[in-house]
Structures are given as C-alpha cells and as structure tokens.
Amino acid sequence: DAGITQSPRHKVTETGTPVTLRCHQTENHRYMYWYRQDPGHGLRLIHYSYGVKDTDKGEVSDGYSVSRSKTEDFLLTLESATSSQTSVYFCAISESLGTANTEAFFGQGTRLTVV
Amino acid sequence: AQKVTQAQTEISVVEKEDVTLDCVYETRDTTYYLFWYKQPPSGELVFLIRRNSFDEQNEISGRYSWNFQKSTSSFNFTITASQVVDSAVYFCALSGSASGYALNFGKGTSLLVTP
C-alpha cells in the first residue's frame, strides 16, 4: 500500500471555525491532490500541488486553501467552515503526470462534519 | 473540458451473474488516460486499471475485463461471475492535459451483489 496518511480521520467542528486537514506521504511523489466526495457527485478536485509551494485550484476550490512547504505534506484549510463543507475528504498522490505512471493512490479519507 | 459519465447509478445482481458497468467520456485531448477505481463499503479507494488513449487493447484480469473503444468514447468494465465481495461503488476517471492531469471522476456506480 502507498504510504499516505490523512489526519484527522474524523472531525466535528462548528460553523465559522477554521479547520486544517493534513496529508502526509512517504513515497516522495511529486503530485498531491485533495478531493471531496459527496453523494451524487462522486469525487471532485479541490486543489492540487505539483511541487513544493506549487499549487493550483481544482473544480471546487472556493472556501479552501492549501499549502505545501515540504514534499511529504499537503495541508487543506477550510478558512471558515460551513455546513456545505461537510464531506469526506480524500488526499491522493501521484508519481508523475501524463505518463505511464499517472495513477493516483488515495489516503483513507477524513470525514468532516460541520455543525 | 473533460467529462466522465456513468449513467448507471445503482446496479443489483445475483451472485454469479455477469455485470457490465458503463463509462462514457468527453475530452479534447489527443493523449489521455482512463481509470477504474473500486470503493468497497470500508471506504478506501482501490486502483483497478489504467488505460492509455493510444492503447485500445482490451484487458482481462481474472474475472475483470475492460473494453476500451475510442470510436464511442467508452471504457466499460465487466465483472464475470460476480461475487458478494464485488459489492462496492465503482468509479471511472479521466486524466489529461486539460485538467492538469488530475483525475476527473464520474459520479460512480453502486454495485450490489446478493447471494
């Protein structure tokens, strides 16, 4: 199994509070991604990173920010949590893009509930 | 723009039946990659297969087979002699330069195999 650890695995937070989710990898993969999974929507890309301090927005980036100060860590921050951000969040890593090694490996997910 | 459509939201079969999960995609990229992932009830995402756009050869892996047809923009997944352990949500995904090579997922097909 790819070495990907998401923390926390479960979190309940109040509306309006900031929340940070952490993704840690031991594979030294260049690319890291944050997705959210919601019923009826599949997985949707929030942000991704293509290197240290290099990030870009995905399909549903509003209300989220990310940071990658080290290769192994990719942080997702909800600046002011809202109930619409209640979801399961998945981190993924990939060795390369647009090549034969393009598959992504996923963490176990973080279930976030905003009340 | 890239889009993946999994028209079948839910499928229910009896054990030992064959079942095909449909996946239709849209992309303007000439080089792209197609994937299938499995999400069992435990929630993790398991990589099943990657197919490159320039390789239309079909693939078989045990009871699993995949049919890639560029002419119809389809990448269908067939499970032969289904088993209860095949019960899961299955996601088709597309990766290409139009999305920065991040995976673009369909909404998933929930497969239930009953004894």
PDB file of C-alpha atoms in Angstrom:
ATOM      1  CA  ASP A   1       0.000   0.000   0.000  1.00  0.00           C
ATOM      2  CA  ALA A   2       1.141   3.512  -0.822  1.00  0.00           C
ATOM      3  CA  GLY A   3       2.299   5.397   2.255  1.00  0.00           C
ATOM      4  CA  ILE A   4      -0.375   8.038   2.630  1.00  0.00           C
ATOM      5  CA  THR A   5      -1.707   9.147   5.987  1.00  0.00           C
ATOM      6  CA  GLN A   6      -4.573  11.546   6.483  1.00  0.00           C
ATOM      7  CA  SER A   7      -5.224  13.221   9.806  1.00  0.00           C
ATOM      8  CA  PRO A   8      -7.541  13.504  11.498  1.00  0.00           C
ATOM      9  CA  ARG A   9      -9.710  10.644  10.253  1.00  0.00           C
ATOM     10  CA  HIS A  10     -12.836  12.121  11.771  1.00  0.00           C
ATOM     11  CA  LYS A  11     -13.648  15.637  12.895  1.00  0.00           C
ATOM     12  CA  VAL A  12     -16.711  17.544  14.010  1.00  0.00           C
ATOM     13  CA  THR A  13     -16.403  21.303  14.003  1.00  0.00           C
ATOM     14  CA  GLU A  14     -18.642  24.313  14.359  1.00  0.00           C
ATOM     15  CA  THR A  15     -19.674  26.650  11.588  1.00  0.00           C
ATOM     16  CA  GLY A  16     -17.289  29.559  11.207  1.00  0.00           C
ATOM     17  CA  THR A  17     -14.239  27.878  12.678  1.00  0.00           C
ATOM     18  CA  PRO A  18     -11.060  27.226  10.695  1.00  0.00           C
ATOM     19  CA  VAL A  19     -10.127  23.610  10.081  1.00  0.00           C
ATOM     20  CA  THR A  20      -6.912  22.102   8.725  1.00  0.00           C
ATOM     21  CA  LEU A  21      -6.627  18.613   7.315  1.00  0.00           C
ATOM     22  CA  ARG A  22      -3.235  17.053   6.830  1.00  0.00           C
ATOM     23  CA  CYS A  23      -1.979  14.638   4.210  1.00  0.00           C
ATOM     24  CA  HIS A  24       1.393  13.027   4.747  1.00  0.00           C
ATOM     25  CA  GLN A  25       3.161  10.774   2.250  1.00  0.00           C
ATOM     26  CA  THR A  26       6.269   8.653   2.489  1.00  0.00           C
ATOM     27  CA  GLU A  27       6.524   7.891  -1.243  1.00  0.00           C
ATOM     28  CA  ASN A  28       8.316  11.083  -2.297  1.00  0.00           C
ATOM     29  CA  HIS A  29       5.742  11.589  -5.053  1.00  0.00           C
ATOM     30  CA  ARG A  30       5.736  14.988  -6.663  1.00  0.00           C
ATOM     31  CA  TYR A  31       1.998  15.424  -7.135  1.00  0.00           C
ATOM     32  CA  MET A  32      -0.590  15.647  -4.370  1.00  0.00           C
ATOM     33  CA  TYR A  33      -4.331  16.251  -4.541  1.00  0.00           C
ATOM     34  CA  TRP A  34      -7.285  16.994  -2.331  1.00  0.00           C
ATOM     35  CA  TYR A  35     -10.716  15.707  -3.335  1.00  0.00           C
ATOM     36  CA  ARG A  36     -14.066  15.795  -1.634  1.00  0.00           C
ATOM     37  CA  GLN A  37     -16.665  13.067  -2.001  1.00  0.00           C
ATOM     38  CA  ASP A  38     -20.359  13.778  -1.699  1.00  0.00           C
ATOM     39  CA  PRO A  39     -23.384  11.607  -2.517  1.00  0.00           C
ATOM     40  CA  GLY A  40     -24.433  12.059  -6.116  1.00  0.00           C
ATOM     41  CA  HIS A  41     -21.263  13.936  -7.042  1.00  0.00           C
ATOM     42  CA  GLY A  42     -18.506  11.357  -6.982  1.00  0.00           C
ATOM     43  CA  LEU A  43     -15.103  12.807  -6.202  1.00  0.00           C
ATOM     44  CA  ARG A  44     -14.368  16.414  -7.073  1.00  0.00           C
ATOM     45  CA  LEU A  45     -10.965  18.045  -7.126  1.00  0.00           C
ATOM     46  CA  ILE A  46     -10.427  20.877  -4.646  1.00  0.00           C
ATOM     47  CA  HIS A  47      -6.752  21.765  -5.089  1.00  0.00           C
ATOM     48  CA  TYR A  48      -3.622  20.038  -6.223  1.00  0.00           C
ATOM     49  CA  SER A  49       0.110  20.528  -5.914  1.00  0.00           C
ATOM     50  CA  TYR A  50       2.823  19.840  -8.458  1.00  0.00           C
ATOM     51  CA  GLY A  51       5.739  20.585  -6.165  1.00  0.00           C
ATOM     52  CA  VAL A  52       6.800  22.357  -3.004  1.00  0.00           C
ATOM     53  CA  LYS A  53       4.984  25.695  -2.843  1.00  0.00           C
ATOM     54  CA  ASP A  54       3.398  24.997  -6.245  1.00  0.00           C
ATOM     55  CA  THR A  55      -0.361  24.609  -6.104  1.00  0.00           C
ATOM     56  CA  ASP A  56      -3.363  25.165  -8.314  1.00  0.00           C
ATOM     57  CA  LYS A  57      -7.129  25.260  -7.991  1.00  0.00           C
ATOM     58  CA  GLY A  58      -9.482  22.486  -8.888  1.00  0.00           C
ATOM     59  CA  GLU A  59     -13.164  22.355  -9.675  1.00  0.00           C
ATOM     60  CA  VAL A  60     -14.469  23.227  -6.186  1.00  0.00           C
ATOM     61  CA  SER A  61     -11.785  25.412  -4.604  1.00  0.00           C
ATOM     62  CA  ASP A  62     -13.946  28.191  -3.137  1.00  0.00           C
ATOM     63  CA  GLY A  63     -13.635  28.324   0.658  1.00  0.00           C
ATOM     64  CA  TYR A  64     -10.483  26.206   0.699  1.00  0.00           C
ATOM     65  CA  SER A  65      -6.781  26.971   0.727  1.00  0.00           C
ATOM     66  CA  VAL A  66      -3.778  24.675   0.611  1.00  0.00           C
ATOM     67  CA  SER A  67      -0.121  24.761   1.449  1.00  0.00           C
ATOM     68  CA  ARG A  68       2.819  22.535   0.660  1.00  0.00           C
ATOM     69  CA  SER A  69       6.007  23.537   2.413  1.00  0.00           C
ATOM     70  CA  LYS A  70       7.552  20.071   2.233  1.00  0.00           C
ATOM     71  CA  THR A  71       7.317  17.326  -0.358  1.00  0.00           C
ATOM     72  CA  GLU A  72       5.684  14.967   2.099  1.00  0.00           C
ATOM     73  CA  ASP A  73       2.952  17.224   3.495  1.00  0.00           C
ATOM     74  CA  PHE A  74      -0.069  18.804   1.824  1.00  0.00           C
ATOM     75  CA  LEU A  75      -2.416  20.768   4.068  1.00  0.00           C
ATOM     76  CA  LEU A  76      -6.017  21.653   3.276  1.00  0.00           C
ATOM     77  CA  THR A  77      -7.541  24.537   5.239  1.00  0.00           C
ATOM     78  CA  LEU A  78     -11.179  25.482   5.466  1.00  0.00           C
ATOM     79  CA  GLU A  79     -10.856  29.125   6.352  1.00  0.00           C
ATOM     80  CA  SER A  80     -14.331  29.429   7.886  1.00  0.00           C
ATOM     81  CA  ALA A  81     -16.148  26.116   7.846  1.00  0.00           C
ATOM     82  CA  THR A  82     -19.713  25.974   6.545  1.00  0.00           C
ATOM     83  CA  SER A  83     -22.262  23.174   6.619  1.00  0.00           C
ATOM     84  CA  SER A  84     -21.864  22.732   2.847  1.00  0.00           C
ATOM     85  CA  GLN A  85     -18.305  21.612   3.515  1.00  0.00           C
ATOM     86  CA  THR A  86     -19.490  18.581   5.427  1.00  0.00           C
ATOM     87  CA  SER A  87     -17.987  15.821   3.331  1.00  0.00           C
ATOM     88  CA  VAL A  88     -15.429  13.054   3.106  1.00  0.00           C
ATOM     89  CA  TYR A  89     -12.059  14.416   2.051  1.00  0.00           C
ATOM     90  CA  PHE A  90      -9.507  12.298   0.237  1.00  0.00           C
ATOM     91  CA  CYS A  91      -5.876  13.020  -0.357  1.00  0.00           C
ATOM     92  CA  ALA A  92      -4.138  11.427  -3.331  1.00  0.00           C
ATOM     93  CA  ILE A  93      -0.582  11.233  -4.587  1.00  0.00           C
ATOM     94  CA  SER A  94       0.899  10.557  -7.985  1.00  0.00           C
ATOM     95  CA  GLU A  95       4.441   9.963  -9.119  1.00  0.00           C
ATOM     96  CA  SER A  96       4.100  11.663 -12.472  1.00  0.00           C
ATOM     97  CA  LEU A  97       1.596  13.149 -14.829  1.00  0.00           C
ATOM     98  CA  GLY A  98       0.804  12.369 -18.404  1.00  0.00           C
ATOM     99  CA  THR A  99       2.957   9.290 -18.392  1.00  0.00           C
ATOM    100  CA  ALA A 100       2.566   5.586 -17.854  1.00  0.00           C
ATOM    101  CA  ASN A 101       2.732   6.148 -14.077  1.00  0.00           C
ATOM    102  CA  THR A 102      -0.172   8.532 -13.898  1.00  0.00           C
ATOM    103  CA  GLU A 103      -2.338   6.563 -11.496  1.00  0.00           C
ATOM    104  CA  ALA A 104      -3.137   8.199  -8.186  1.00  0.00           C
ATOM    105  CA  PHE A 105      -3.086   6.459  -4.826  1.00  0.00           C
ATOM    106  CA  PHE A 106      -5.539   7.584  -2.212  1.00  0.00           C
ATOM    107  CA  GLY A 107      -5.481   8.027   1.513  1.00  0.00           C
ATOM    108  CA  GLN A 108      -8.157   6.537   3.721  1.00  0.00           C
ATOM    109  CA  GLY A 109     -10.223   9.701   3.858  1.00  0.00           C
ATOM    110  CA  THR A 110     -11.247  12.218   6.507  1.00  0.00           C
ATOM    111  CA  ARG A 111     -14.876  12.515   7.463  1.00  0.00           C
ATOM    112  CA  LEU A 112     -15.599  16.145   8.357  1.00  0.00           C
ATOM    113  CA  THR A 113     -18.883  17.270   9.846  1.00  0.00           C
ATOM    114  CA  VAL A 114     -19.648  20.964  10.218  1.00  0.00           C
ATOM    115  CA  VAL A 115     -22.464  21.676  12.670  1.00  0.00           C
TER     116      VAL A 115
ATOM    117  CA  ALA B   1     -13.454  20.415 -20.939  1.00  0.00           C
ATOM    118  CA  GLN B   2     -13.364  16.886 -19.651  1.00  0.00           C
ATOM    119  CA  LYS B   3     -16.355  14.899 -18.532  1.00  0.00           C
ATOM    120  CA  VAL B   4     -16.989  11.354 -17.395  1.00  0.00           C
ATOM    121  CA  THR B   5     -20.490   9.925 -17.387  1.00  0.00           C
ATOM    122  CA  GLN B   6     -21.511   6.812 -15.530  1.00  0.00           C
ATOM    123  CA  ALA B   7     -25.159   6.579 -16.396  1.00  0.00           C
ATOM    124  CA  GLN B   8     -25.880   3.641 -14.103  1.00  0.00           C
ATOM    125  CA  THR B   9     -26.330   4.947 -10.580  1.00  0.00           C
ATOM    126  CA  GLU B  10     -27.106   1.593  -8.991  1.00  0.00           C
ATOM    127  CA  ILE B  11     -26.996  -1.984 -10.219  1.00  0.00           C
ATOM    128  CA  SER B  12     -28.187  -5.048  -8.370  1.00  0.00           C
ATOM    129  CA  VAL B  13     -27.329  -8.578  -9.495  1.00  0.00           C
ATOM    130  CA  VAL B  14     -27.444 -12.036  -8.076  1.00  0.00           C
ATOM    131  CA  GLU B  15     -24.192 -13.795  -7.395  1.00  0.00           C
ATOM    132  CA  LYS B  16     -22.603 -15.496 -10.432  1.00  0.00           C
ATOM    133  CA  GLU B  17     -24.271 -13.156 -12.900  1.00  0.00           C
ATOM    134  CA  ASP B  18     -22.107 -11.137 -15.263  1.00  0.00           C
ATOM    135  CA  VAL B  19     -22.396  -7.373 -14.979  1.00  0.00           C
ATOM    136  CA  THR B  20     -21.109  -4.501 -17.110  1.00  0.00           C
ATOM    137  CA  LEU B  21     -20.508  -1.022 -15.759  1.00  0.00           C
ATOM    138  CA  ASP B  22     -20.646   1.678 -18.399  1.00  0.00           C
ATOM    139  CA  CYS B  23     -18.325   4.660 -18.689  1.00  0.00           C
ATOM    140  CA  VAL B  24     -18.502   7.325 -21.392  1.00  0.00           C
ATOM    141  CA  TYR B  25     -16.040  10.190 -21.516  1.00  0.00           C
ATOM    142  CA  GLU B  26     -15.501  13.505 -23.277  1.00  0.00           C
ATOM    143  CA  THR B  27     -12.170  15.160 -23.862  1.00  0.00           C
ATOM    144  CA  ARG B  28     -10.379  17.311 -26.402  1.00  0.00           C
ATOM    145  CA  ASP B  29      -7.017  15.869 -25.505  1.00  0.00           C
ATOM    146  CA  THR B  30      -5.408  13.542 -28.013  1.00  0.00           C
ATOM    147  CA  THR B  31      -3.444  11.848 -25.252  1.00  0.00           C
ATOM    148  CA  TYR B  32      -5.318  10.924 -22.117  1.00  0.00           C
ATOM    149  CA  TYR B  33      -5.658   8.203 -19.529  1.00  0.00           C
ATOM    150  CA  LEU B  34      -8.677   6.289 -18.288  1.00  0.00           C
ATOM    151  CA  PHE B  35      -9.019   4.609 -14.919  1.00  0.00           C
ATOM    152  CA  TRP B  36     -11.311   2.489 -12.843  1.00  0.00           C
ATOM    153  CA  TYR B  37     -11.329   2.625  -9.050  1.00  0.00           C
ATOM    154  CA  LYS B  38     -13.256   0.497  -6.575  1.00  0.00           C
ATOM    155  CA  GLN B  39     -14.620   1.830  -3.288  1.00  0.00           C
ATOM    156  CA  PRO B  40     -15.785  -1.008  -1.024  1.00  0.00           C
ATOM    157  CA  PRO B  41     -18.073  -0.344   1.950  1.00  0.00           C
ATOM    158  CA  SER B  42     -14.992   0.256   4.103  1.00  0.00           C
ATOM    159  CA  GLY B  43     -14.462   3.482   2.150  1.00  0.00           C
ATOM    160  CA  GLU B  44     -10.966   3.299   0.729  1.00  0.00           C
ATOM    161  CA  LEU B  45     -10.338   3.842  -2.969  1.00  0.00           C
ATOM    162  CA  VAL B  46      -8.633   0.966  -4.726  1.00  0.00           C
ATOM    163  CA  PHE B  47      -6.964   1.391  -8.102  1.00  0.00           C
ATOM    164  CA  LEU B  48      -8.072  -1.269 -10.612  1.00  0.00           C
ATOM    165  CA  ILE B  49      -6.750  -0.317 -14.025  1.00  0.00           C
ATOM    166  CA  ARG B  50      -5.240   2.437 -16.166  1.00  0.00           C
ATOM    167  CA  ARG B  51      -5.553   2.578 -19.934  1.00  0.00           C
ATOM    168  CA  ASN B  52      -3.691   4.984 -22.224  1.00  0.00           C
ATOM    169  CA  SER B  53      -5.576   6.580 -25.088  1.00  0.00           C
ATOM    170  CA  PHE B  54      -3.180   5.200 -27.668  1.00  0.00           C
ATOM    171  CA  ASP B  55      -3.649   1.623 -26.486  1.00  0.00           C
ATOM    172  CA  GLU B  56      -7.075   0.251 -27.360  1.00  0.00           C
ATOM    173  CA  GLN B  57      -6.234  -3.304 -26.499  1.00  0.00           C
ATOM    174  CA  ASN B  58      -8.779  -4.767 -24.138  1.00  0.00           C
ATOM    175  CA  GLU B  59      -7.606  -6.226 -20.887  1.00  0.00           C
ATOM    176  CA  ILE B  60      -8.628  -9.137 -18.747  1.00  0.00           C
ATOM    177  CA  SER B  61      -7.591  -9.716 -15.174  1.00  0.00           C
ATOM    178  CA  GLY B  62      -9.227 -12.737 -13.637  1.00  0.00           C
ATOM    179  CA  ARG B  63     -12.966 -12.102 -13.511  1.00  0.00           C
ATOM    180  CA  TYR B  64     -12.487  -8.467 -14.516  1.00  0.00           C
ATOM    181  CA  SER B  65     -12.292  -7.218 -18.088  1.00  0.00           C
ATOM    182  CA  TRP B  66     -12.246  -3.800 -19.659  1.00  0.00           C
ATOM    183  CA  ASN B  67     -13.393  -2.763 -23.113  1.00  0.00           C
ATOM    184  CA  PHE B  68     -11.922   0.484 -24.431  1.00  0.00           C
ATOM    185  CA  GLN B  69     -13.437   1.891 -27.624  1.00  0.00           C
ATOM    186  CA  LYS B  70     -12.238   5.294 -28.784  1.00  0.00           C
ATOM    187  CA  SER B  71     -14.842   5.360 -31.550  1.00  0.00           C
ATOM    188  CA  THR B  72     -17.624   5.532 -28.966  1.00  0.00           C
ATOM    189  CA  SER B  73     -15.550   7.219 -26.196  1.00  0.00           C
ATOM    190  CA  SER B  74     -16.336   4.370 -23.866  1.00  0.00           C
ATOM    191  CA  PHE B  75     -14.349   2.415 -21.310  1.00  0.00           C
ATOM    192  CA  ASN B  76     -16.663  -0.260 -19.948  1.00  0.00           C
ATOM    193  CA  PHE B  77     -15.912  -2.645 -17.107  1.00  0.00           C
ATOM    194  CA  THR B  78     -17.279  -6.182 -16.934  1.00  0.00           C
ATOM    195  CA  ILE B  79     -17.270  -8.467 -13.941  1.00  0.00           C
ATOM    196  CA  THR B  80     -17.796 -12.110 -14.847  1.00  0.00           C
ATOM    197  CA  ALA B  81     -19.432 -14.471 -12.376  1.00  0.00           C
ATOM    198  CA  SER B  82     -19.954 -11.738  -9.807  1.00  0.00           C
ATOM    199  CA  GLN B  83     -19.381 -12.398  -6.121  1.00  0.00           C
ATOM    200  CA  VAL B  84     -20.700 -10.746  -2.978  1.00  0.00           C
ATOM    201  CA  VAL B  85     -17.235  -9.262  -2.379  1.00  0.00           C
ATOM    202  CA  ASP B  86     -17.629  -7.296  -5.602  1.00  0.00           C
ATOM    203  CA  SER B  87     -20.270  -5.141  -3.924  1.00  0.00           C
ATOM    204  CA  ALA B  88     -18.850  -1.638  -3.989  1.00  0.00           C
ATOM    205  CA  VAL B  89     -19.030   1.704  -5.691  1.00  0.00           C
ATOM    206  CA  TYR B  90     -17.014   1.782  -8.889  1.00  0.00           C
ATOM    207  CA  PHE B  91     -15.620   4.994 -10.319  1.00  0.00           C
ATOM    208  CA  CYS B  92     -14.420   5.675 -13.822  1.00  0.00           C
ATOM    209  CA  ALA B  93     -11.946   8.561 -14.174  1.00  0.00           C
ATOM    210  CA  LEU B  94     -10.185  10.506 -16.910  1.00  0.00           C
ATOM    211  CA  SER B  95      -6.846  12.288 -16.829  1.00  0.00           C
ATOM    212  CA  GLY B  96      -5.464  14.624 -19.459  1.00  0.00           C
ATOM    213  CA  SER B  97      -3.682  17.892 -20.022  1.00  0.00           C
ATOM    214  CA  ALA B  98      -6.984  19.808 -19.991  1.00  0.00           C
ATOM    215  CA  SER B  99      -7.283  19.100 -16.255  1.00  0.00           C
ATOM    216  CA  GLY B 100      -3.587  19.384 -15.446  1.00  0.00           C
ATOM    217  CA  TYR B 101      -3.624  15.594 -15.439  1.00  0.00           C
ATOM    218  CA  ALA B 102      -5.626  15.465 -12.212  1.00  0.00           C
ATOM    219  CA  LEU B 103      -8.195  12.693 -12.182  1.00  0.00           C
ATOM    220  CA  ASN B 104     -11.668  13.745 -13.265  1.00  0.00           C
ATOM    221  CA  PHE B 105     -14.178  11.264 -11.840  1.00  0.00           C
ATOM    222  CA  GLY B 106     -17.596  10.108 -12.876  1.00  0.00           C
ATOM    223  CA  LYS B 107     -20.279  10.007 -10.203  1.00  0.00           C
ATOM    224  CA  GLY B 108     -19.862   6.312  -9.655  1.00  0.00           C
ATOM    225  CA  THR B 109     -21.963   3.173  -9.978  1.00  0.00           C
ATOM    226  CA  SER B 110     -23.031   1.353  -6.867  1.00  0.00           C
ATOM    227  CA  LEU B 111     -22.990  -2.397  -7.431  1.00  0.00           C
ATOM    228  CA  LEU B 112     -24.805  -4.719  -5.073  1.00  0.00           C
ATOM    229  CA  VAL B 113     -24.258  -8.444  -5.460  1.00  0.00           C
ATOM    230  CA  THR B 114     -26.638 -10.589  -3.462  1.00  0.00           C
ATOM    231  CA  PRO B 115     -26.276 -14.299  -2.657  1.00  0.00           C
TER     232      PRO B 115
END
